[in-house]
Structures are given as C-alpha cells and as structure tokens.
XYZ file of C-alpha atoms in Angstrom:
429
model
C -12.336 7.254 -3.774
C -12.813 9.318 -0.654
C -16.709 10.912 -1.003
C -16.884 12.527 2.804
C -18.426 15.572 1.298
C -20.979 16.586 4.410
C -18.780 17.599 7.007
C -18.304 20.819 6.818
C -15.647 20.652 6.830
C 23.610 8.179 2.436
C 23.349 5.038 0.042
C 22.106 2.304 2.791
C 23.298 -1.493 2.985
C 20.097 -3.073 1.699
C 21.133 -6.296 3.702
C 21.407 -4.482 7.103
C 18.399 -2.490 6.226
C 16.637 -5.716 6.032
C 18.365 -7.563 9.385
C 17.472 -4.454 10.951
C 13.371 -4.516 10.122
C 13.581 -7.960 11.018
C 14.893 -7.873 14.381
C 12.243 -5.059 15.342
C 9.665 -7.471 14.199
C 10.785 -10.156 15.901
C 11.801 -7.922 19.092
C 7.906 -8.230 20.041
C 5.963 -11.616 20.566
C 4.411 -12.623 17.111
C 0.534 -13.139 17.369
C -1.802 -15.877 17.823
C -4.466 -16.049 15.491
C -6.906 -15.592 18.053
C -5.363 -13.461 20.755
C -3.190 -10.953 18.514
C -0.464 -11.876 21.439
C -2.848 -9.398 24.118
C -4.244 -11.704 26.002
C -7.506 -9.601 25.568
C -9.380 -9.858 22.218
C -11.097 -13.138 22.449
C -14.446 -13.883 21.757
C -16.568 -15.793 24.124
C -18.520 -18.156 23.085
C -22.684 -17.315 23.970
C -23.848 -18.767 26.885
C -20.457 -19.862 28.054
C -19.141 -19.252 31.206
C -15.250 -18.861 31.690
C -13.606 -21.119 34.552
C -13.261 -19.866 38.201
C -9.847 -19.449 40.120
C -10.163 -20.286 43.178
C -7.140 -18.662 44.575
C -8.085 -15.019 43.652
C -10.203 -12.799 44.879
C -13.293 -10.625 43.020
C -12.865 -8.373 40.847
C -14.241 -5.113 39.749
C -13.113 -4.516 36.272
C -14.583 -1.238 36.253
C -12.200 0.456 38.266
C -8.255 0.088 38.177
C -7.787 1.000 41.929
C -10.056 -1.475 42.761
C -8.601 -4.122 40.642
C -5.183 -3.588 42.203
C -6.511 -3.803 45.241
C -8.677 -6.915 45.093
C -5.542 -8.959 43.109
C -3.204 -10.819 45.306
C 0.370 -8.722 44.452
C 3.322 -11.043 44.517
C 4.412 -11.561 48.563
C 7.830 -11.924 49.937
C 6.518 -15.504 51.012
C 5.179 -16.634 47.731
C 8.208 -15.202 46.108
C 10.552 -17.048 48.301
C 8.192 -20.282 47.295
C 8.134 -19.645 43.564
C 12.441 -19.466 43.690
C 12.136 -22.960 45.216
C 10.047 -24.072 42.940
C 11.751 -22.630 39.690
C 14.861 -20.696 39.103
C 12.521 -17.508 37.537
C 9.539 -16.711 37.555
C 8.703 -18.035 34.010
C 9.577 -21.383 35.045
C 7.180 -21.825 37.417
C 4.531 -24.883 37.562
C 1.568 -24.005 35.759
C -0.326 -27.362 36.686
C -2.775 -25.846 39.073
C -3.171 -22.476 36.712
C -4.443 -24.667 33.695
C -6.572 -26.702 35.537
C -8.419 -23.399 37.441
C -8.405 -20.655 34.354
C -9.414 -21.219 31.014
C -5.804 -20.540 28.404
C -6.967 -18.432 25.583
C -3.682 -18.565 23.683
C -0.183 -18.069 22.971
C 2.244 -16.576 21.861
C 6.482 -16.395 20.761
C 7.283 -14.928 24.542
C 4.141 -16.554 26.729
C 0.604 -17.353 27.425
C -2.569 -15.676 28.105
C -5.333 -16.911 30.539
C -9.219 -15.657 31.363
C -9.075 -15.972 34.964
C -12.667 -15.410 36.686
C -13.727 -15.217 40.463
C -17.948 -14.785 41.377
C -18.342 -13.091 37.397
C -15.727 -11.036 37.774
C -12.624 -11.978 34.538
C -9.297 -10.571 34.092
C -6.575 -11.738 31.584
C -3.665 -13.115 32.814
C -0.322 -12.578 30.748
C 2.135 -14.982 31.487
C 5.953 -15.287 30.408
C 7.433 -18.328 28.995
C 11.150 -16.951 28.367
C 13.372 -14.770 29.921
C 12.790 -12.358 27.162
C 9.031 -12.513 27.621
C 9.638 -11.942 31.259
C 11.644 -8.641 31.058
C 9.320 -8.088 28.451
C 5.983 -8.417 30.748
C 8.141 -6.326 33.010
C 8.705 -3.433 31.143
C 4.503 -3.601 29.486
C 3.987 -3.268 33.421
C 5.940 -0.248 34.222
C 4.037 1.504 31.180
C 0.706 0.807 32.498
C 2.113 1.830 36.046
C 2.684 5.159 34.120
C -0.574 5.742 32.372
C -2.244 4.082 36.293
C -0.371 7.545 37.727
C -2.888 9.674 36.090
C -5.690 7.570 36.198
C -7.698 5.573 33.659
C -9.196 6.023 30.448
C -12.544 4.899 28.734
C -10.384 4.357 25.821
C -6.936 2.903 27.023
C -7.303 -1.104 28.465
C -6.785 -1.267 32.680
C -3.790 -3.234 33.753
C -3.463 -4.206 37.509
C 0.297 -4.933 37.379
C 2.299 -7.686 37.999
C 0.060 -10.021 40.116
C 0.322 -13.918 41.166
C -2.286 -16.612 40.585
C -1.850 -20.183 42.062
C 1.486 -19.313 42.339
C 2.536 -17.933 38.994
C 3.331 -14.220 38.386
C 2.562 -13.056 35.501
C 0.569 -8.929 34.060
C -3.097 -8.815 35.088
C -5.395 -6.790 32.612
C -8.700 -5.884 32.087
C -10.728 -8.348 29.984
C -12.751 -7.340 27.102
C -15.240 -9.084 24.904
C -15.384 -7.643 22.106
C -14.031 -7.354 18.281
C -11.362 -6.237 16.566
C -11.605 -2.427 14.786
C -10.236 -3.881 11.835
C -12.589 -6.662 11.189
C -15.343 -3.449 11.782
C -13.162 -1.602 9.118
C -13.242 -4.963 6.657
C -17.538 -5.580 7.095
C -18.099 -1.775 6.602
C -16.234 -0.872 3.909
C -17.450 -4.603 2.269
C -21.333 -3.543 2.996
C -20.369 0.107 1.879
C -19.310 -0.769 -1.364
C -22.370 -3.429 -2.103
C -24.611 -0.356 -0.983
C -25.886 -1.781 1.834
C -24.790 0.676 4.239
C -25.426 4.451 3.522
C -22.901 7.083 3.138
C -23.761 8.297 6.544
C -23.596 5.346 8.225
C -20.173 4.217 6.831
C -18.353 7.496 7.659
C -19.892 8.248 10.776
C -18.768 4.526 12.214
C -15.295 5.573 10.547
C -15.240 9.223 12.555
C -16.840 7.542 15.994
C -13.926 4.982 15.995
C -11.103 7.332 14.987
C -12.764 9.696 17.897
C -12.191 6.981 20.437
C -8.746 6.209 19.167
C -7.728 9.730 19.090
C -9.278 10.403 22.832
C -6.903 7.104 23.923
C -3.459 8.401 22.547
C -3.906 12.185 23.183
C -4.517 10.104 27.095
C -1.210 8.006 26.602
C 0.687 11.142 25.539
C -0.003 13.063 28.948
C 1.304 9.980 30.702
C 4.161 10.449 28.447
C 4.082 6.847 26.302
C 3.457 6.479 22.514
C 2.028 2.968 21.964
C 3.906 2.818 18.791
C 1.809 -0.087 17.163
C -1.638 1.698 16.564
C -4.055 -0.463 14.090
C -6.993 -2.189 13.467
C -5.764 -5.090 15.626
C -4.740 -3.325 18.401
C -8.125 -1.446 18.874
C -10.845 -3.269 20.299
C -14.610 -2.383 20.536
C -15.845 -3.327 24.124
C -19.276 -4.434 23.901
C -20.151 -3.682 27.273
C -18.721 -0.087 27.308
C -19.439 0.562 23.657
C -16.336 2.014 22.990
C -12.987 1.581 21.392
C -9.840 0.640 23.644
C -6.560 0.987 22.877
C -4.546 -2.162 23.449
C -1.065 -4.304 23.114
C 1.358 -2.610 24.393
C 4.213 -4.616 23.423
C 5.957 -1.865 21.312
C 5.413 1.032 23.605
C 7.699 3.793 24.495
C 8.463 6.343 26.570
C 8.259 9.786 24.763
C 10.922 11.851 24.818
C 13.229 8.688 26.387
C 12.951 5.162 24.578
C 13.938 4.794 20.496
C 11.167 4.728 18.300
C 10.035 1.409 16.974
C 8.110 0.098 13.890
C 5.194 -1.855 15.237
C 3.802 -2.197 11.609
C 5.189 -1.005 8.542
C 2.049 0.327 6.916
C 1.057 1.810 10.025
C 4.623 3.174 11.168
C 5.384 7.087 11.018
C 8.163 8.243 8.740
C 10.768 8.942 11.689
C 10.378 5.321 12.563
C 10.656 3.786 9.286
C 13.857 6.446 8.694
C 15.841 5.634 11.802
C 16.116 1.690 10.508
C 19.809 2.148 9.392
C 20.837 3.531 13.226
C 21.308 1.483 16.171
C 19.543 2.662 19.187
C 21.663 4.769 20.605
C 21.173 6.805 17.547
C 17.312 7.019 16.530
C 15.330 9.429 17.051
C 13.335 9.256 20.695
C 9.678 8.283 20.694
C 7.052 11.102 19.891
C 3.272 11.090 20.642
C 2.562 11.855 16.992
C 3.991 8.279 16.187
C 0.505 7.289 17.158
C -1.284 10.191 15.027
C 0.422 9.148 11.731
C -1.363 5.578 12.417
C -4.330 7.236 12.654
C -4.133 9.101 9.475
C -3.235 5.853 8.037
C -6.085 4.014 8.443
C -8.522 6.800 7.586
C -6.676 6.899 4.527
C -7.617 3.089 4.320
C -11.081 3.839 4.644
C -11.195 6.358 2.348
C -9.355 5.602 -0.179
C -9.605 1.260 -0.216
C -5.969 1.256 -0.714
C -3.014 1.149 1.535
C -0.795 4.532 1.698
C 3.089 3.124 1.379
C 4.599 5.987 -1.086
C 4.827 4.269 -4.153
C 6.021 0.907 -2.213
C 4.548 -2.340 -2.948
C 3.161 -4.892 -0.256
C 4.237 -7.930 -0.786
C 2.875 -9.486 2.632
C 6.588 -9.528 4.177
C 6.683 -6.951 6.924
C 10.252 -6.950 7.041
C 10.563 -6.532 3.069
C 7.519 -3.759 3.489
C 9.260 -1.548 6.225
C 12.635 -1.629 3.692
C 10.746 -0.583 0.721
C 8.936 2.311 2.396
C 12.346 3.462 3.378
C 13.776 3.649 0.593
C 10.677 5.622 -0.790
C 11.157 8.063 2.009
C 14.843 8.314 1.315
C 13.390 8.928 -2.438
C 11.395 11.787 -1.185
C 13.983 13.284 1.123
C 16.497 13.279 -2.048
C 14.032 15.235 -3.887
C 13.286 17.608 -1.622
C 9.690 16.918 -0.966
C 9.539 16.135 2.131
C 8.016 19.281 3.961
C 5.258 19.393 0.566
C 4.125 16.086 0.684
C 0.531 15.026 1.160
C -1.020 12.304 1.360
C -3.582 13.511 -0.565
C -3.508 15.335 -3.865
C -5.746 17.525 -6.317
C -5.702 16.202 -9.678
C -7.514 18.067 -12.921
C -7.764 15.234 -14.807
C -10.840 13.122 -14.182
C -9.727 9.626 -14.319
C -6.920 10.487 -12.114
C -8.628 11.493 -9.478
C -10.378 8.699 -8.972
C -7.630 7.344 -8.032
C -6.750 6.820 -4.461
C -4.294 9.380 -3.018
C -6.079 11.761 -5.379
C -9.479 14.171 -5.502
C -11.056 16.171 -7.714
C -10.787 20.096 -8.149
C -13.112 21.298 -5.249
C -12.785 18.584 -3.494
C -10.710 19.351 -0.174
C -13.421 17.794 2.131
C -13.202 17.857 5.619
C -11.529 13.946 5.373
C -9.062 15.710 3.078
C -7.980 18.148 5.325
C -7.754 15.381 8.102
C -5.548 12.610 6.555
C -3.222 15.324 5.033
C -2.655 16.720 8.689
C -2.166 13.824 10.551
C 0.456 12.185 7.813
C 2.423 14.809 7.166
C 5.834 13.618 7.278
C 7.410 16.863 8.918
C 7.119 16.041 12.575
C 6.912 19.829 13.710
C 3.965 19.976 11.500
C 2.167 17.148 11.867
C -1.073 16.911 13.685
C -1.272 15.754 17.946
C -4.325 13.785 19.055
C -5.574 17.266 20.642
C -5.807 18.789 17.464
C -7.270 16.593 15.729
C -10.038 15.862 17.914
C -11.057 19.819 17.286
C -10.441 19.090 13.142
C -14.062 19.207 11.433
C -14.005 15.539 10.713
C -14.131 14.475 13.809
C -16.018 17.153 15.681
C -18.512 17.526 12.808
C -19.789 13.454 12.527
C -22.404 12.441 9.688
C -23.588 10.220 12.576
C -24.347 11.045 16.122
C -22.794 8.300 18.323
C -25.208 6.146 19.113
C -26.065 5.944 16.106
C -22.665 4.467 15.041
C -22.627 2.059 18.038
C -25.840 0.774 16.478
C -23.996 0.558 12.831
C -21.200 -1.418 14.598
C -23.746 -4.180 16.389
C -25.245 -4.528 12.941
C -21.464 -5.042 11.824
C -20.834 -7.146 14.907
C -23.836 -9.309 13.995
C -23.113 -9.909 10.173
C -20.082 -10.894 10.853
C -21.112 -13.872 13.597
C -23.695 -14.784 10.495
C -21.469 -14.919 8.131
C -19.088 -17.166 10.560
C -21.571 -19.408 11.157
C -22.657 -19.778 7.456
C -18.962 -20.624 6.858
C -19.253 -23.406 9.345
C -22.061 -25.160 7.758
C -20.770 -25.177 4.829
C -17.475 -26.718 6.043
C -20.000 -29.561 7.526
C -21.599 -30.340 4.301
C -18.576 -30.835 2.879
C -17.797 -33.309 5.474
C-alpha cells in the first residue's frame, strides 16, 4: 500500500461521550459547501472580475503591514454610528455592503465577502450572532499573535478587525486557489489508473506536507496550534504556488487554551482522550496537535485508507470522535500505548498489503515518517522542526517545481472534469 521506496530514507458514559463530541463540533461554524466557513477558498470564475468597494482603500495583499495600514480600522466615530444604528456590531445594516462586494458564502455564525478596491481583494468575515461575533473576536487576537512575529509564505495574512461601509467584521488575505484535499483526491485517482508516475505522486505528496509542516512549526513560535489541520483547511495559492494554512476557527493557544477536536480523523490522541473532561480539566493545547494531522494524511496517501484504530467511519463526526475514543481507551487498557505505530511489519505476504502494514525490509523513509509524527506518546512524538529534517521530506522524489507543475496538471483535470460534468447535466435537460 505505501511503495515510497526512493528516499533514502474509567468506564465512560457513552451518552455524555457523545453530547460532548457534539458540542465541540458544533462549537465552530459548520461549512458552506463552497467556502469551508473561511471566507477564503473560492474559486473565481475566468475572466471575472470581483465587485469594487468604494469605501476602502487599496490594498497590497502581499504584505500584512501594509494591509493593516491601507484598511480603514474601526473609529471612535463610526463606532459611535454603528451603536445607533444596531445594538452590536453583528446587527448592523448590510444594505450598502451587498450591493458594493460580491458575498461568497455563509456560514452557522456569519458571512464572507470578496471585497476589491483598483485589483486589489481581501475577504471580509462578517458575524451574524453574538457567538460568531466573540467568535471573529477571538480568530482576530490569534492572527494578532502570529502578526507579532511577522508573516509566513505558508500561514494566510489577516489585517484584523476592520470596517467596510460601516460593518465590522475580520479582514484576510484572499486566495484563489484549491483545496489540498481535492489535490490529494485527483492524485491519488490518476496514481492508481497509472497516469501519474511514482515520482510524480509522492513528490506532490512530500512538496505539500513540506509547506504544511513550514506553516505550523511558524504557528508554534507564535505559540497557537491551529487544531483543525486537513485537506480543507490547506489551500494551494496559485499565485504564490504554495500551500497556506487556513481556518482558524478551532485554534488555540499552546500551553493556555483546552485542546479541541477540529476533525475526528484528523484529531491527535490527547484531544480525542480529554472528551469525557470539561475544560477546566483537559489537557492544554500542544503544537504537535498539528503534527499528528500531518501524519494523518500522509498515512491517507499512502496507505488509501483512513487511520482510526480499528474504528469505523460511519460519516457522523460526532459518532467517529466517540468510537476512536473508545479505541484509544482500548489501547491504553492494554498497555500499548507508548508501542504503538501506525505502521507495522508483517511476514506474511497478503497481510502486508494491507494498509497499516509493510513488508519485511520495508521501513522506507514514508515509514519512518508517519510512525513519528502519530505516535500517540506526546513526549515522543515528532514537532514540525523535526520533521522537516526527516528524510521524507528533505530527500523529495521531485524537486519543487516540478511538483507545482504536477499540481497545475491536477488543477487543470479537475476544471475538465467539472466542466464535462456540466454538459452532461445539460443534455439531460
């Protein structure tokens, strides 16, 4: 399942177990199908041009200082006229908002909107409850945190709280570009049908997990574990070429906040663990939160199969983040839990074919990777740092520009295959 060989390379109530994974689900605002609830990840149409806002100034999305600088912050005057308008700053009219910047979606807590001024676009966050106000709130003071040591290629810019035609609402950095996990889907899809070599497949898999790795080891020196890392929170930015880390709706502050479960399947042990406790009593938020992820969806790649410990999927996230505790309880009871690895040698043939398994010989330099950065002892356990000097990702079968030329052909099938879907949703018709 995994053939990287170039690199060198206390019984629970089951009832409050489930209230519990449901409430941290539906803590966060749920998705739109488009926007993934970021505000950030939508496609623009070719040859379209996004709606000017006449009440803003340009923009220079390439730096955050300037950003700040060249967005109107929220005055004591407009806030004085925004209270007289609306009892909170969620309630504010919207009228002249819709009719200036185009609205890209929405979600449980808000709306997001592409707000543009002489080329220049940002995305525009606004709150539609007081929960998706304090909410918005706290996303801002994080970015103020990772803003204190200055930006990242790989982390999405935020300019802060900011007002346009008289709405407040989280300014951020607008990219064009496509979702990591629809890249992981079309690869692994053309990988299998041998239509993209061995190479090519794995070194797109190690350039992406580079970027990825580069953004959290940069979010844990600003001292904030995103907590949600996946496929849909990873976006490739077709005019940087590179992958940026967004959605920070289930970020915390290491060492200080809980931990949460963004995503079951994508959630470290700890997380999953501390469901039973109320906050006061979990476990506090740890960069390598953000590393298990990563090992996670390598393993996807890898091994075409989900890594849940013997849990089954059954699409519920709520349902999903109960089962894998209870497997990690299983594990814990047995004693296992400072052996366990993801991935396991097996002598028998047909078994390790298997995913989670590999032949004798067969600790590759992948191995050695998604075994480090899973590990469910914490003190063990991979950081972004290290892994970024593991063989896997130091040693790529692809240079990168190589891979960013994979990922356009990627980028490319998929708008084909989009529009071939379309037609053929016509004929019917």
């Amino acid at each position: 399942m995994h053939s990287v060989n170039s690199p060198k390379h206390t019984p629970v109530d089951q009832s409050q177990l489930q209230n519990d994974v449901s409430a941290q689900q539906n803590s966060a605002p749920k998705k739109s199908e488009k926007l993934e609830a970021r505000g950030v990840s939508v496609e623009t149409p070719k040859g379209s041009t996004p709606p000017s806002t006449s009440n803003t100034k340009p923009l220079d999305t390439a730096s955050t200082e300037t950003l700040a600088n060249r967005i109107k912050p929220p005055s004591q005057t407009s806030s004085e006229s925004v209270t007289q308008e609306a009892s909170a700053p969620f309630e504010a009219d919207r009228t002249a908002l819709e009719q200036n910047a185009k609205r890209l979606g929405a979600g449980a807590y808000g709306e997001v909107y592409l707000v543009n001024q002489d080329g220049k676009s940002f995305a525009f966050k606004v709150a539609s409850t007081e929960a998706g106000w304090q909410a918005l709130q706290q996303e801002a003071k994080l970015y103020g945190k990772l803003a204190d040591i200055g930006p990242h290629d790989n982390v999405i810019k935020s300019m802060g709280i900011v007002e346009v035609q008289g709405v407040q609402g989280l300014a951020l950095e607008y990219v064009e570009g496509c979702e990591a996990g629809k890249l992981f889907t079309t690869a692994e899809k053309l990988y299998t049908d041998n239509k993209l070599s061995h190479s090519q497949y794995w070194g797109t898999v190690q350039f992406i997990m580079r970027d990825v790795l580069s953004g959290v080891h940069h979010l844990a020196q600003a001292g904030i574990s995103h907590s949600d890392i996946k496929g849909g929170n990873l976006l490739y930015d077709k005019e940087s070429q590179a992958i940026k880390i967004v959605d920070f709706g289930s970020a915390a502050k290491i060492g200080i906040d809980p931990v949460t479960i963004g995503t079951p399947d994508h959630s470290a042990p700890e997380a999953l663990l501390s469901l039973p406790h109320k906050d006061g009593d979990k476990p506090r938020a740890n960069e390598k939160q953000d590393t298990f992820a990563v090992g996670q969806m390598t393993y996807r790649a890898g091994e075409h199969a989900e890594n849940l410990f013997g849990a089954q999927n059954t699409g519920e996230p709520a349902a999903l983040g109960f089962a894998m505790h209870s497997k990690l309880r299983d594990i814990e009871r047995r004693g296992e839990t400072i052996e366990y690895q993801a991935l396991n040698q097996a002598d028998d043939p047909a078994v390790a074919g298997t995913p989670g398994h590999f032949g004798k010989g067969g600790e590759t330099a992948y191995v050695e990777f998604v075994n480090i950065s899973t590990l469910l002892d914490i003190d063990v356990r991979g950081t972004a740092e290290e892994l970024l000097k593991t063989n896997f990702i130091s040693d790529p079968l692809c240079q990168p520009d190589e891979a960013r030329q994979v990922i356009s052909g990627l980028m490319t099938k998929m708008e084909e295959d989009h529009k071939a879907e379309l037609a053929a949703l016509m004929q019917q018709t």
